[in-house]
Amino acid sequence: MNKKKFILFPLLAFVLSSCLFDTDDEGLSNWLSDQGMPSSYKVQTVTIGDLNPLSAEVYRDTLPKSAWRRGVFGAANGISYDAVFEFALDSAYLDTLTSSNSAKSYLHLSLFDSYYDDYYVPSNFFPIKEKLKFNVSWILSEKLSKSEFDTLGNASSDSAWSHELESWNAKNSADTTISVSIDKKDTLLLKLHMPQALVDELHKSKGNRRLQLRLSAPDAKYIYRFYGAGSVAYYPQLILVGQDKKDFPKTYKPTRAVNIYSSHETCSDCLVMHGGGYDSLLVEFPSKPILKALSDFYGDEFPYTVGDSNDVRQAVVMAVVTFSRDDSKGSQEMKLPIFVQAGSFVDSADTSVLYWESFTAKMNKSKIELVGHPNVVFYPGDSLSLQVTYGLRDFINRASDGRTFKMVLRFNHSLIFDKETNLYDHAVNETDTIRLANGDSIMVAKGDSLQVIKSDVDYARYDFSTIKSKPATLKLWLASKRGEE
């Protein structure tokens, strides 16, 4: 068997949708035509039950993520986020600060008031009232040349600086704890008094400097969202104040900002994924039961081993894997169903490429309106159905090289209306009281625009260990190219 390279491609064409397929003749004919397949193809289904994975593992993209537009700090459901800011402190002001009698410094953070006022969020989750303890750490550079100073912030936050932050080494500073109270009734602007050790270090500094400031609140009860460095009016502000006969402040905005993700999970064998943490679950299935079911169904050899060994006698119109699930081991913030995004692998120039499923199949709207979407967790039921059409189509055509079938799961956004088949915001036709997926109800007026999918991710925790203990089911819709069919 040829060895394959393994590459994760970014999101290619992902559109949220249901994983069900309408099999009425007209709908099927239209769908085949849209896919470039003759509508005369005979479409048949094959179901493979008791499909046990060869392996399943969670892996994490641990590099810091940009907080340019939005940032977070705090902790929830087994994860915590630190916020790291970079400031370019100019020599002219630091010389002035050094000559003052004393100094002080603050960091201002503006929380997302629109998020905390959102009526889609559960009624029992807000208002927030909490006393936070921040751990503050910093790295202040030596003097920088003008060229070094002018290029600060040029490197993207997910490249050079991100790798640098993986080994945070605050050798020039001391970790310090500060306290602040958050009360939604009072204000969502946090004024953080910077530690005296940092102020003293800045007070005696001269020349152009680079300040990297790290905030963490590992004991917080919530994840807090703040305006990132790219927000026009509400970006984080570092305020340095020289004190002489009168204050002379200077305000700095970040050159860049990122969030650093940390997991506090202790179970090494559990398949725990976190929303907001860029966790992915890779599941690998054996080829033998899939190929045997196809051989039994068609009554001939599978896989095909003639010519270039690509078996193209049938095309996979759609493929759906259904897993058992158990929501009881999960925990979340917003109490809304969460979409699970699926990806599968295709061969491209001897490289295994991950395609996130586009879910362009026609939805079974009547069933969704009755029982809800099948590809969500934190929702009544005990199963999770995901499309893997790209990967199964490629797998069947190339199975002769002995490859296994692999798929990837990742959390996406929350679903506000669980039985809504229009997955984009839409206008309300008449005044009514509408039930949300979390059980709350809201009053909407004619002409209002309903948000169908939550724009913010839920920092949830979910244990998919049932994938290892309970078999999955694979259902294939196949357009046959055999003989006269």
Coordinates of C-alpha atoms in Angstrom, one line a residue:
M1 CA 0.0 0.0 0.0
N2 CA 1.3 3.4 -0.9
K3 CA 2.0 5.7 1.9
K4 CA -0.1 8.9 1.9
K5 CA 0.7 12.3 3.1
F6 CA -1.8 13.7 5.6
I7 CA -2.9 17.3 5.2
L8 CA -5.7 19.2 6.9
F9 CA -7.1 21.8 4.5
P10 CA -9.0 24.8 5.8
L11 CA -12.8 25.1 5.5
L12 CA -13.6 24.7 1.8
A13 CA -17.3 24.9 1.2
F14 CA -19.1 24.3 4.5
V15 CA -22.8 25.3 4.7
L16 CA -24.8 24.2 7.7
S17 CA -27.6 21.9 6.9
S18 CA -29.3 18.7 7.9
C19 CA -27.9 15.3 7.1
L20 CA -31.1 13.8 5.7
F21 CA -31.9 13.1 2.1
D22 CA -35.3 13.3 0.5
T23 CA -35.7 10.3 -1.7
D24 CA -38.8 11.3 -3.6
D25 CA -38.4 10.8 -7.4
E26 CA -38.5 14.4 -8.4
G27 CA -36.2 15.6 -5.6
L28 CA -33.7 12.8 -6.4
S29 CA -33.7 13.5 -10.1
N30 CA -33.1 17.2 -9.4
W31 CA -30.3 16.4 -7.0
L32 CA -28.5 14.1 -9.4
S33 CA -28.7 16.7 -12.1
D34 CA -27.2 19.3 -9.7
Q35 CA -24.3 16.9 -9.0
G36 CA -23.7 16.4 -12.7
M37 CA -25.0 12.8 -12.7
P38 CA -27.5 11.5 -15.2
S39 CA -31.0 11.5 -13.6
S40 CA -31.6 8.1 -15.2
Y41 CA -29.1 6.4 -12.8
K42 CA -30.7 3.9 -10.5
V43 CA -30.2 5.0 -6.9
Q44 CA -30.1 2.2 -4.3
T45 CA -29.3 2.2 -0.6
V46 CA -26.9 0.0 1.4
T47 CA -26.9 0.0 5.2
I48 CA -23.9 -1.3 7.1
G49 CA -24.6 -1.8 10.8
D50 CA -22.4 -2.8 13.7
L51 CA -19.5 -0.7 12.4
N52 CA -16.9 -0.5 15.0
P53 CA -14.0 2.0 14.7
L54 CA -10.4 0.9 14.5
S55 CA -9.4 4.0 16.4
A56 CA -10.7 7.3 17.7
E57 CA -8.7 10.2 19.1
V58 CA -9.1 13.8 19.9
Y59 CA -6.4 16.2 18.8
R60 CA -6.1 19.9 19.5
D61 CA -4.8 22.9 17.5
T62 CA -2.9 24.4 20.4
L63 CA -1.5 27.5 18.7
P64 CA -2.9 30.8 20.0
K65 CA -5.9 32.2 18.1
S66 CA -6.2 35.8 17.0
A67 CA -8.2 38.1 19.2
W68 CA -8.1 40.9 16.6
R69 CA -11.9 41.3 16.4
R70 CA -13.0 39.4 19.5
G71 CA -11.2 38.0 22.4
V72 CA -12.0 35.9 25.4
F73 CA -10.7 35.2 28.9
G74 CA -11.9 33.1 31.8
A75 CA -12.7 29.4 32.2
A76 CA -15.6 27.1 31.6
N77 CA -16.3 23.4 31.2
G78 CA -12.7 22.1 31.5
I79 CA -11.0 24.8 29.4
S80 CA -9.5 28.2 30.1
Y81 CA -8.4 31.1 27.9
D82 CA -5.6 33.6 28.5
A83 CA -5.5 36.9 26.6
V84 CA -2.1 38.1 25.4
F85 CA -1.6 41.6 24.1
E86 CA 1.4 43.2 22.5
F87 CA 2.1 46.9 22.9
A88 CA 4.7 49.0 21.1
L89 CA 5.9 51.6 23.7
D90 CA 7.6 54.5 22.1
S91 CA 10.9 56.0 23.4
A92 CA 9.7 59.6 23.5
Y93 CA 7.0 58.9 26.1
L94 CA 9.0 56.4 28.1
D95 CA 11.8 59.0 28.5
T96 CA 9.1 61.4 29.8
L97 CA 7.7 58.7 32.1
T98 CA 11.2 58.0 33.5
S99 CA 11.7 61.6 34.4
S100 CA 8.4 61.8 36.3
N101 CA 8.3 61.5 40.1
S102 CA 6.2 58.3 39.9
A103 CA 4.0 56.3 37.6
K104 CA 0.8 54.3 37.4
S105 CA -0.8 52.1 34.7
Y106 CA -4.2 50.7 33.8
L107 CA -5.6 48.3 31.3
H108 CA -9.1 48.9 30.1
L109 CA -11.2 46.1 28.6
S110 CA -14.7 46.5 27.1
L111 CA -16.9 43.5 27.3
F112 CA -19.4 42.7 24.7
D113 CA -22.6 44.2 26.1
S114 CA -24.6 43.1 23.0
Y115 CA -23.7 39.5 23.8
Y116 CA -24.7 39.7 27.4
D117 CA -28.0 41.4 26.6
D118 CA -28.8 38.9 23.9
Y119 CA -32.3 37.4 24.5
Y120 CA -31.2 34.2 22.8
V121 CA -29.0 33.4 25.7
P122 CA -30.7 31.4 28.5
S123 CA -32.6 33.5 31.0
N124 CA -30.9 31.9 34.0
F125 CA -27.4 32.6 32.7
F126 CA -27.2 36.4 33.1
P127 CA -26.8 38.9 34.6
I128 CA -23.2 38.2 35.6
K129 CA -22.0 39.1 39.0
E130 CA -18.6 37.7 39.9
K131 CA -15.3 38.7 41.6
L132 CA -12.4 37.8 39.3
K133 CA -8.8 37.3 40.2
F134 CA -6.5 37.9 37.3
N135 CA -3.0 36.5 37.0
V136 CA -0.8 39.1 35.3
S137 CA 2.5 38.3 33.6
W138 CA 4.5 40.3 31.2
I139 CA 7.7 40.4 29.1
L140 CA 9.3 43.7 28.5
S141 CA 12.0 43.7 25.8
E142 CA 15.3 45.4 25.8
K143 CA 15.7 48.5 23.7
L144 CA 14.6 48.1 20.1
S145 CA 16.1 49.7 17.0
K146 CA 13.8 51.9 15.0
S147 CA 13.4 49.2 12.3
E148 CA 12.6 46.5 14.9
F149 CA 10.1 48.8 16.5
D150 CA 8.4 49.8 13.2
T151 CA 7.9 46.2 12.3
L152 CA 6.1 45.1 15.5
G153 CA 2.8 43.6 14.8
N154 CA 3.6 42.8 11.2
A155 CA 3.8 39.0 11.7
S156 CA 0.3 37.4 11.7
S157 CA -0.9 36.2 15.1
D158 CA -1.1 32.6 13.9
S159 CA 2.5 32.3 12.6
A160 CA 5.8 33.6 14.1
W161 CA 4.4 35.2 17.2
S162 CA 2.1 32.2 18.0
H163 CA 5.0 29.8 18.0
E164 CA 6.9 32.2 20.2
L165 CA 4.1 32.3 22.7
E166 CA 4.0 28.5 23.0
S167 CA 6.9 28.8 25.4
W168 CA 5.9 31.9 27.4
N169 CA 8.9 32.9 29.4
A170 CA 8.3 35.9 31.6
K171 CA 11.9 36.0 33.0
N172 CA 11.8 39.8 33.3
S173 CA 8.6 39.9 35.3
A174 CA 6.8 38.5 38.3
D175 CA 3.4 36.8 38.2
T176 CA 1.0 39.1 40.1
T177 CA -2.6 38.7 41.0
I178 CA -5.2 41.5 40.8
S179 CA -8.8 41.5 41.7
V180 CA -11.8 43.1 40.0
S181 CA -15.6 42.7 40.4
I182 CA -17.9 42.4 37.4
D183 CA -21.5 43.3 37.9
K184 CA -23.7 43.5 34.8
K185 CA -25.9 46.1 36.5
D186 CA -23.0 48.5 36.9
T187 CA -20.7 48.4 34.0
L188 CA -19.1 46.1 31.4
L189 CA -15.9 48.2 31.2
L190 CA -13.1 46.6 33.2
K191 CA -10.4 48.9 34.6
L192 CA -7.5 46.8 35.7
H193 CA -4.8 48.4 37.8
M194 CA -1.5 47.1 36.6
P195 CA 0.8 45.5 39.2
Q196 CA 3.3 47.8 40.9
A197 CA 6.2 45.6 39.7
L198 CA 5.2 46.2 36.1
V199 CA 4.7 50.0 36.7
D200 CA 8.2 50.2 38.4
E201 CA 9.8 48.4 35.4
L202 CA 8.1 50.7 32.9
H203 CA 9.0 53.8 35.0
K204 CA 12.7 53.1 34.7
S205 CA 12.6 52.0 31.0
K206 CA 14.0 54.1 28.2
G207 CA 14.1 53.7 24.4
N208 CA 11.6 51.9 22.2
R209 CA 10.2 48.8 23.9
R210 CA 7.9 45.9 23.2
L211 CA 5.5 44.9 26.0
Q212 CA 3.8 41.5 26.0
L213 CA 1.1 41.4 28.6
R214 CA -0.7 38.2 29.6
L215 CA -4.0 38.0 31.5
S216 CA -5.5 34.8 32.9
A217 CA -8.5 34.1 35.1
P218 CA -8.4 30.3 35.6
D219 CA -10.9 30.3 38.5
A220 CA -13.5 32.3 36.6
K221 CA -17.0 30.8 36.4
Y222 CA -17.6 32.0 32.9
I223 CA -16.0 32.8 29.6
Y224 CA -15.9 36.6 29.1
R225 CA -15.9 38.1 25.6
F226 CA -14.2 41.5 25.0
Y227 CA -13.6 43.7 22.0
G228 CA -10.3 42.8 20.4
A229 CA -7.5 44.9 19.0
G230 CA -9.2 45.4 15.7
S231 CA -12.4 47.0 17.1
V232 CA -12.6 50.7 16.3
A233 CA -13.8 52.2 19.4
Y234 CA -13.5 49.6 22.1
Y235 CA -10.1 48.0 21.7
P236 CA -8.1 47.2 24.9
Q237 CA -6.2 50.3 26.1
L238 CA -3.0 50.4 28.1
I239 CA -2.8 53.7 29.9
L240 CA 0.5 54.8 31.3
V241 CA 0.4 57.8 33.6
G242 CA 3.5 59.8 34.7
Q243 CA 2.9 61.7 38.0
D244 CA 4.6 65.0 38.6
K245 CA 2.8 68.2 39.4
K246 CA 0.0 66.9 37.2
D247 CA -0.8 63.6 35.5
F248 CA 0.4 63.2 31.8
P249 CA -1.2 60.0 30.5
K250 CA -0.5 58.2 27.2
T251 CA -2.8 55.6 25.8
Y252 CA -1.6 52.6 23.7
K253 CA -3.7 50.2 21.7
P254 CA -2.4 46.7 21.0
T255 CA -0.4 46.0 17.9
R256 CA -2.0 42.5 18.1
A257 CA -3.8 40.2 20.5
V258 CA -4.3 36.4 20.8
N259 CA -6.0 33.9 23.0
I260 CA -4.1 30.9 24.4
Y261 CA -6.1 27.8 25.0
S262 CA -5.5 25.4 27.9
S263 CA -7.2 22.1 28.7
H264 CA -7.7 20.8 32.2
E265 CA -8.9 17.4 31.3
T266 CA -7.5 14.5 33.3
C267 CA -8.9 11.4 31.4
S268 CA -6.4 10.4 28.8
D269 CA -8.7 7.7 27.3
C270 CA -11.8 9.8 27.0
L271 CA -12.9 11.4 23.7
V272 CA -13.6 14.8 25.1
M273 CA -14.0 17.7 22.8
H274 CA -14.4 21.4 23.6
G275 CA -16.3 24.1 21.8
G276 CA -14.2 27.2 21.3
G277 CA -11.0 25.2 21.7
Y278 CA -10.5 23.9 18.2
D279 CA -10.7 20.3 19.2
S280 CA -11.2 17.7 16.5
L281 CA -12.1 14.0 16.8
L282 CA -10.6 11.7 14.2
V283 CA -12.4 8.4 13.8
E284 CA -11.0 5.6 11.6
F285 CA -13.2 2.7 10.4
P286 CA -12.0 -0.6 8.9
S287 CA -12.6 -1.2 5.2
K288 CA -13.5 -4.9 5.4
P289 CA -17.1 -4.6 6.6
I290 CA -17.9 -1.8 4.2
L291 CA -16.5 -3.7 1.2
K292 CA -18.1 -6.9 2.2
A293 CA -21.5 -5.3 2.4
L294 CA -21.0 -3.8 -1.1
S295 CA -19.9 -7.2 -2.4
D296 CA -23.0 -8.9 -0.9
F297 CA -25.2 -6.2 -2.3
Y298 CA -23.9 -6.2 -5.9
G299 CA -23.0 -9.9 -6.0
D300 CA -19.5 -9.3 -7.5
E301 CA -16.0 -8.5 -6.4
F302 CA -15.3 -5.5 -4.2
P303 CA -13.0 -3.7 -4.5
Y304 CA -12.4 -3.6 -8.2
T305 CA -8.8 -4.6 -9.1
V306 CA -8.7 -4.2 -12.9
G307 CA -6.9 -1.4 -14.8
D308 CA -6.0 1.6 -12.6
S309 CA -7.8 -0.1 -9.7
N310 CA -10.2 2.8 -9.3
D311 CA -13.7 1.3 -8.8
V312 CA -16.0 3.7 -10.6
R313 CA -19.0 1.4 -11.3
Q314 CA -21.1 3.3 -8.9
A315 CA -21.1 6.9 -7.4
V316 CA -21.9 7.7 -3.8
V317 CA -24.8 10.1 -4.0
M318 CA -24.8 10.6 -0.3
A319 CA -23.2 8.8 2.8
V320 CA -24.3 9.2 6.4
V321 CA -22.7 7.9 9.5
T322 CA -24.9 7.6 12.6
F323 CA -23.2 7.4 16.0
S324 CA -24.7 6.7 19.4
R325 CA -24.4 9.7 21.7
D326 CA -24.9 10.5 25.4
D327 CA -25.5 14.1 26.3
S328 CA -25.4 13.4 30.1
K329 CA -21.6 13.6 30.2
G330 CA -21.6 17.0 28.5
S331 CA -21.8 20.6 29.8
Q332 CA -22.2 23.9 28.1
E333 CA -22.9 27.7 28.5
M334 CA -25.8 28.6 26.4
K335 CA -28.1 25.6 26.7
L336 CA -28.7 25.4 22.9
P337 CA -28.2 22.5 20.5
I338 CA -24.7 22.6 18.9
F339 CA -24.1 21.6 15.3
V340 CA -21.4 19.0 14.8
Q341 CA -19.4 19.6 11.6
A342 CA -18.0 16.6 9.7
G343 CA -15.1 16.2 7.4
S344 CA -13.8 13.3 5.4
F345 CA -10.7 12.6 3.3
V346 CA -10.1 12.4 -0.4
D347 CA -7.1 11.5 -2.4
S348 CA -5.4 14.4 -4.2
A349 CA -2.1 13.8 -6.0
D350 CA -1.1 11.1 -3.5
T351 CA -2.1 13.4 -0.6
S352 CA -4.9 12.8 1.8
V353 CA -6.9 16.0 1.9
L354 CA -9.6 16.8 4.4
Y355 CA -12.8 18.2 3.0
W356 CA -15.4 19.6 5.3
E357 CA -18.8 18.3 4.1
S358 CA -20.8 20.9 2.2
F359 CA -24.1 19.3 3.1
T360 CA -25.8 20.3 -0.2
A361 CA -28.2 17.4 -0.2
K362 CA -31.8 18.3 -0.1
M363 CA -33.1 18.3 3.5
N364 CA -35.9 16.2 4.7
K365 CA -37.8 19.3 5.9
S366 CA -40.9 17.4 7.1
K367 CA -38.8 15.2 9.4
I368 CA -36.8 18.1 10.7
E369 CA -40.0 20.1 11.5
L370 CA -41.2 17.0 13.4
V371 CA -38.2 15.8 15.3
G372 CA -35.4 18.4 14.7
H373 CA -32.0 18.3 13.1
P374 CA -30.0 15.0 13.3
N375 CA -26.5 16.5 13.4
V376 CA -26.6 18.3 16.7
V377 CA -25.7 17.4 20.3
F378 CA -27.4 18.7 23.6
Y379 CA -30.7 17.8 22.1
P380 CA -33.3 15.1 22.9
G381 CA -32.3 11.8 21.4
D382 CA -29.4 9.3 21.5
S383 CA -27.9 9.5 18.0
L384 CA -25.8 11.8 15.8
S385 CA -26.0 11.6 12.0
L386 CA -23.3 13.2 9.9
Q387 CA -22.7 13.3 6.1
V388 CA -19.4 11.9 4.8
T389 CA -20.2 11.9 1.1
Y390 CA -16.9 13.2 -0.2
G391 CA -14.8 10.7 1.7
L392 CA -17.0 7.6 1.0
R393 CA -17.1 8.5 -2.7
D394 CA -13.3 8.6 -2.8
F395 CA -12.9 5.6 -0.5
I396 CA -15.1 3.3 -2.6
N397 CA -13.3 4.3 -5.8
R398 CA -9.8 3.7 -4.4
A399 CA -10.4 1.0 -1.7
S400 CA -8.2 -1.5 -3.6
D401 CA -5.1 0.0 -2.1
G402 CA -6.2 -1.3 1.4
R403 CA -6.9 2.1 2.9
T404 CA -9.2 2.6 5.8
F405 CA -12.0 5.2 6.0
K406 CA -11.4 8.2 8.2
M407 CA -13.6 11.1 9.2
V408 CA -13.3 14.2 11.5
L409 CA -15.8 15.8 13.9
R410 CA -15.6 19.3 15.1
F411 CA -18.1 21.6 16.9
N412 CA -19.7 24.5 15.0
H413 CA -22.2 27.1 16.1
S414 CA -25.3 26.7 18.2
L415 CA -28.8 26.3 16.7
I416 CA -31.3 28.8 18.2
F417 CA -34.4 27.3 16.5
D418 CA -34.1 23.5 16.5
K419 CA -36.8 22.8 13.9
E420 CA -36.0 25.6 11.6
T421 CA -35.1 24.5 8.1
N422 CA -34.0 27.9 6.9
L423 CA -30.5 28.2 8.2
Y424 CA -30.1 31.9 7.6
D425 CA -31.6 34.8 9.4
H426 CA -35.0 35.6 8.1
A427 CA -37.9 38.1 8.7
V428 CA -40.9 37.3 10.8
N429 CA -44.2 37.4 8.9
E430 CA -46.4 38.1 11.9
T431 CA -46.3 38.9 15.6
D432 CA -46.0 35.8 17.7
T433 CA -44.4 34.0 20.6
I434 CA -41.7 31.6 19.5
R435 CA -40.0 28.9 21.4
L436 CA -36.3 28.7 21.4
A437 CA -34.3 25.4 21.3
N438 CA -33.4 25.9 25.0
G439 CA -37.0 26.0 26.0
D440 CA -37.3 29.7 26.5
S441 CA -39.8 31.8 24.6
I442 CA -39.5 35.2 23.0
M443 CA -42.0 37.6 21.6
V444 CA -41.3 38.7 18.0
A445 CA -43.0 41.4 15.9
K446 CA -43.8 41.4 12.3
G447 CA -40.8 42.4 10.3
D448 CA -38.3 41.4 13.0
S449 CA -35.2 39.4 11.8
L450 CA -34.7 36.2 13.6
Q451 CA -31.2 34.9 14.2
V452 CA -31.4 31.2 13.4
I453 CA -27.8 30.3 14.3
K454 CA -25.8 31.8 17.2
S455 CA -22.9 33.9 16.0
D456 CA -20.8 33.1 19.0
V457 CA -19.5 29.6 19.8
D458 CA -20.4 27.8 23.0
Y459 CA -17.5 26.9 25.1
A460 CA -18.9 23.5 25.8
R461 CA -17.5 20.2 26.8
Y462 CA -18.7 16.9 25.3
D463 CA -17.6 13.3 25.9
F464 CA -17.8 11.2 22.7
S465 CA -16.5 8.0 24.3
T466 CA -19.7 6.2 23.3
I467 CA -18.2 6.2 19.8
K468 CA -15.7 3.6 21.0
S469 CA -18.1 1.5 23.0
K470 CA -21.2 1.4 20.7
P471 CA -21.1 0.6 17.0
A472 CA -22.0 3.1 14.3
T473 CA -24.2 2.7 11.3
L474 CA -23.3 3.7 7.7
K475 CA -25.9 4.3 5.1
L476 CA -25.0 4.8 1.5
W477 CA -27.1 6.1 -1.4
L478 CA -25.5 4.7 -4.6
A479 CA -26.1 5.7 -8.2
S480 CA -25.1 2.6 -10.1
K481 CA -23.2 2.7 -13.4
R482 CA -23.4 -1.1 -14.0
G483 CA -24.7 -2.5 -17.3
E484 CA -28.0 -1.1 -18.4
E485 CA -28.8 0.4 -15.0

